[in-house]
Coordinates of C-alpha atoms in Angstrom, one line a residue:
Chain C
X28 CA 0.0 0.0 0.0
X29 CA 2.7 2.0 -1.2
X30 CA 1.9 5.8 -1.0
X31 CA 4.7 7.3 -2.9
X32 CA 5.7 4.8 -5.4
X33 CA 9.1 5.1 -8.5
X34 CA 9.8 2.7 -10.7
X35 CA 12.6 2.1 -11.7
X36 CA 14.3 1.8 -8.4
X37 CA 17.7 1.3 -10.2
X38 CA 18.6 2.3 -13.7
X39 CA 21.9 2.0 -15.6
X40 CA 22.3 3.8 -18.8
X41 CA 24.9 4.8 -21.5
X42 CA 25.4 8.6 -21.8
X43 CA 23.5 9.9 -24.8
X44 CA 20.2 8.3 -24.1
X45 CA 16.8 9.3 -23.0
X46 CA 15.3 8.2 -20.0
X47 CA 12.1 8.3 -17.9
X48 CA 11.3 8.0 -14.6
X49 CA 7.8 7.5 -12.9
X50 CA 6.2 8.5 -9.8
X51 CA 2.5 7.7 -8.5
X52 CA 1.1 8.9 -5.3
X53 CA -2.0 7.5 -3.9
X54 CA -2.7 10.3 -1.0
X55 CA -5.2 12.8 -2.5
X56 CA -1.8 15.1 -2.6
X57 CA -2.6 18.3 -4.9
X58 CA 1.7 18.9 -5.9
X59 CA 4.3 17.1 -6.8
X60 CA 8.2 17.3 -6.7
X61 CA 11.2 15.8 -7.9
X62 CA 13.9 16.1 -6.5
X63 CA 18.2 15.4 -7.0
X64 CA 20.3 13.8 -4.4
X65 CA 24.2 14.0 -5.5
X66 CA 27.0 11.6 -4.7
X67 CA 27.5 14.2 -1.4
X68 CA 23.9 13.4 -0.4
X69 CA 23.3 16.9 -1.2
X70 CA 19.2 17.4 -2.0
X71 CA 18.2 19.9 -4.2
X72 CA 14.6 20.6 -5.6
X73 CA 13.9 20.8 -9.4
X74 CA 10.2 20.6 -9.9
X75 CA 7.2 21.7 -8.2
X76 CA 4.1 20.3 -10.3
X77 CA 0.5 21.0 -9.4
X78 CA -2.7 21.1 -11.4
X79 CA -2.2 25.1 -11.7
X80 CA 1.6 25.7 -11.8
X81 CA 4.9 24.1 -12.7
X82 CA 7.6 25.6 -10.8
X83 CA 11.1 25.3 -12.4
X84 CA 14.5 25.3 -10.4
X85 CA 16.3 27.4 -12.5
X86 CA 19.4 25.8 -12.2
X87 CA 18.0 22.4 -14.1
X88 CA 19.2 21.8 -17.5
X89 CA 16.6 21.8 -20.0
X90 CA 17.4 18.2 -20.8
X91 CA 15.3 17.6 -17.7
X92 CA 11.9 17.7 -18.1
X93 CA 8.6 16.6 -15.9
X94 CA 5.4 14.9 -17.5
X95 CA 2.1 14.9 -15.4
X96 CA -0.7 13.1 -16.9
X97 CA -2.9 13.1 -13.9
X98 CA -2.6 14.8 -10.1
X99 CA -1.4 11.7 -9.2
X100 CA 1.3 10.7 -11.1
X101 CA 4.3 13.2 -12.4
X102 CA 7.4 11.2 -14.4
X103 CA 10.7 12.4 -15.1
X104 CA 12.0 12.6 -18.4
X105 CA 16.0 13.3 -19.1
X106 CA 17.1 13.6 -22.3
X107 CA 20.8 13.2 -23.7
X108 CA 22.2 11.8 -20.4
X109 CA 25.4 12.9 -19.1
X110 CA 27.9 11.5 -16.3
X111 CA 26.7 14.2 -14.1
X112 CA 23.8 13.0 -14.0
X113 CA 23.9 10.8 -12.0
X114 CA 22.5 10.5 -8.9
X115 CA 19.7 9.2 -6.9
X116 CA 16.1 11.2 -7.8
X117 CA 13.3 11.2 -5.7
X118 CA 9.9 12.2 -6.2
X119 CA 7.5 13.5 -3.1
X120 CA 4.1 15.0 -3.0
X121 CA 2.5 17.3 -0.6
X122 CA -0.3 18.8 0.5
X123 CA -1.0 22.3 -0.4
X124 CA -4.1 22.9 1.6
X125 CA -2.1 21.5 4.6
X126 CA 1.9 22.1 4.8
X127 CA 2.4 19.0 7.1
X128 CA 5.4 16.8 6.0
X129 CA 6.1 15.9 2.8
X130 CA 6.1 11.9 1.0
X131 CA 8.8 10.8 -0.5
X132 CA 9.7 8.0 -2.7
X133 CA 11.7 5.6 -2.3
X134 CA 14.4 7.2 -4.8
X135 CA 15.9 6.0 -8.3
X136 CA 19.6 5.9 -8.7
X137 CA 20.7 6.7 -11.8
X138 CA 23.9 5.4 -13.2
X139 CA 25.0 6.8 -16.7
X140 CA 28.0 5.0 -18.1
Chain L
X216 CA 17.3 33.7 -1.4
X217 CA 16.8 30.9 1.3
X218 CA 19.5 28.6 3.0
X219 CA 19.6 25.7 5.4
X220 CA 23.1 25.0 6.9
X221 CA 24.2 22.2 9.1
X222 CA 27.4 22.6 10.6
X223 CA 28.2 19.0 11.9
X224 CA 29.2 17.0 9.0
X225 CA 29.1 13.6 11.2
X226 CA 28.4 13.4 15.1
X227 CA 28.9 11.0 17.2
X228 CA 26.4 9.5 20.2
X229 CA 26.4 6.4 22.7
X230 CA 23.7 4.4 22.8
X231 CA 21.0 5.6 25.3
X232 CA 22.2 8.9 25.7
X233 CA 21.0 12.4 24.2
X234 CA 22.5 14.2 21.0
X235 CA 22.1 17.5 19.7
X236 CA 22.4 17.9 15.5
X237 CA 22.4 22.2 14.7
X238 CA 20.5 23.9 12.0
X239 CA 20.4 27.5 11.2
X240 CA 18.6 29.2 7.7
X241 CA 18.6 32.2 6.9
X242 CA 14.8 33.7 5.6
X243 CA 13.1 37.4 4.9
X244 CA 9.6 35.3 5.2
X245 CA 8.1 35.5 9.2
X246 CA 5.5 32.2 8.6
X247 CA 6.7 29.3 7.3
X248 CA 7.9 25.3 8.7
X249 CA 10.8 23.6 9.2
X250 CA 11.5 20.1 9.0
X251 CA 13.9 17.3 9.9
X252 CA 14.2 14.1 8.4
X253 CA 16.0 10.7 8.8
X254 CA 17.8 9.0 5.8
X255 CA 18.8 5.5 6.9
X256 CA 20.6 3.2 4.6
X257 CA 17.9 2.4 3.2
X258 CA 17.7 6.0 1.3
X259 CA 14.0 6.2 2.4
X260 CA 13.6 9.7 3.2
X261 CA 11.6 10.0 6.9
X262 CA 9.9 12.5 8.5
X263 CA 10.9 13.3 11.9
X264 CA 9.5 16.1 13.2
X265 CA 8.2 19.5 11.9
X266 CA 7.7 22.8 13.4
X267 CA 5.6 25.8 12.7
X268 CA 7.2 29.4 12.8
X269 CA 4.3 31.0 14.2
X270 CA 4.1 28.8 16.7
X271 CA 6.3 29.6 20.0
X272 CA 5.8 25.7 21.3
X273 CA 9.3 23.5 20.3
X274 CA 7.3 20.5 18.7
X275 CA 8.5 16.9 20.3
X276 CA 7.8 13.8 18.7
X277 CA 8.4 10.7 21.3
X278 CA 12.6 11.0 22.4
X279 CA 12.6 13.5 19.2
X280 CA 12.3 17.2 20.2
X281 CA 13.4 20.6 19.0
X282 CA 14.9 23.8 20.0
X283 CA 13.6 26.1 17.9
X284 CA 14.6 29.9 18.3
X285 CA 13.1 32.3 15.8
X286 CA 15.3 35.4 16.1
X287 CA 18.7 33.5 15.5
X288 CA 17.0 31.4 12.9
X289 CA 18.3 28.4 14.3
X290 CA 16.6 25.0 14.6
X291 CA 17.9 21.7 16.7
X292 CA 17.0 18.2 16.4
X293 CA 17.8 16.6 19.9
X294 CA 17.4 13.1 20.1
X295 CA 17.0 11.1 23.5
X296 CA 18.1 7.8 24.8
X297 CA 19.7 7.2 21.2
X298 CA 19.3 4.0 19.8
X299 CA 21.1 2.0 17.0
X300 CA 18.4 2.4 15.0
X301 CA 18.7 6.2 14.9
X302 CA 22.3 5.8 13.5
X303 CA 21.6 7.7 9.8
X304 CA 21.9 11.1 7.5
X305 CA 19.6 13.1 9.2
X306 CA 18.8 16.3 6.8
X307 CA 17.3 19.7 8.2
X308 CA 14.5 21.3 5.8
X309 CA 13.4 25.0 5.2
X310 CA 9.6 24.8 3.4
X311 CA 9.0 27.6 1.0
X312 CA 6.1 29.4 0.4
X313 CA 6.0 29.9 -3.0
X314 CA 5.6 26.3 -4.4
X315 CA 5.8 25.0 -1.2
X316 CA 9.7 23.5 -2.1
X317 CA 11.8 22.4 0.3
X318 CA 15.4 23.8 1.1
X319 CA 17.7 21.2 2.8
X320 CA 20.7 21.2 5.0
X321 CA 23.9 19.3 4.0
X322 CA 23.4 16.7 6.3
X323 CA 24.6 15.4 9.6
X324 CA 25.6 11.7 9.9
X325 CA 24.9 10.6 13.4
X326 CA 26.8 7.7 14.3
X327 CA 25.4 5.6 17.7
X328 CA 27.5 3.5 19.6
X329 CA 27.0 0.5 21.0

């Protein structure tokens, strides 16, 4: 009964090629994030995705960008892959209406090879 | 622009005694929450314990409390009678108002001894 669910959980990929990640959340939540952890365990925001808005962390490449079919699902999609891009990437969903704590995912590590 | 900082790269607690882990952030906003979590092994990212800026009350969560002081924008994570179990990254949180993002901390890696 997974409320914050990513799949893959591990991916390995050859730089150059394009690559999704998906997230579901199953808590009513009304916005979604993604989110970057480096090899430092450094987190750093990229997306905030709700029905109304998509807020952008300026600093994400372009390459980088989220798809939201539905409130309850928001996927990552990376083009061109570099070696800096790896990391682990976590999705989490919130509650506007209420700022308690956030969900996360589990997290996807991301190798690029 | 916001920032979280968390001075102690790794600390160091025996096993049923009490730990202190330091945040401070820096913020032009007077309402908004703060949040630590736990990141075990496990990379699962868990909530600890969240506070509210408006509200004066240090939140406390079980042996998890905080010592939250406004003025110096600074915000503590103690934990009591450490366990083993409480050995992970543990991350301190600043929660934005405008897209309701979070801002985190370094990390501390607490260490418990057995």
């Amino acid at each position: 009964d997974t409320a914050v669910s990513q799949t893959p959980k591990y991916l390995v990929t050859q730089m150059g090629n394009d690559k999704s990640i998906k997230c579901e959340q199953n808590l009513g939540h009304d916005t979604m994030y993604w989110y970057k952890q480096d090899s430092k365990k450094f987190l750093k925001i990229m997306f905030s995705y709700n029905n109304k808005e998509l807020i952008i962390n300026e600093t994400v490449p372009n390459r980088f960008s989220p798809k939201s079919p539905d409130k309850a699902h928001l996927n990552l999609h990376i083009n061109s892959l570099e070696l800096g891009d790896s990391a682990v990437y976590f999705c989490a969903s919130s509650s506007g209406r209420a700022p308690t704590g956030y969900t996360f995912g589990s997290g996807t590590r991301l190798t690029v090879v | 622009a916001q920032t979280v900082t968390q001075s102690q790269p790794e600390m160091s607690v025996q096993e049923a005694e009490t730990v202190t882990l330091s945040c401070t952030y820096d913020t032009s906003e007077s309402d908004y929450y703060l949040f630590w979590y736990k990141q075990p092994p496990s990379r699962q990212m868990i909530l600890v314990i969240r506070q509210e800026a408006y509200k004066q009350q240090n939140a406390t969560e079980n042996r998890f409390s905080v010592n939250f002081q406004k003025a110096a924008k600074s915000f503590s994570l103690k934990i009591s009678d450490s366990q083993l179990g409480d050995a992970a990254m543990y991350f301190c949180a600043y929660r934005h108002n405008a897209g309701n993002m979070l801002t985190f901390g370094g990390g501390t890696r607490l260490m418990v001894k057995p």
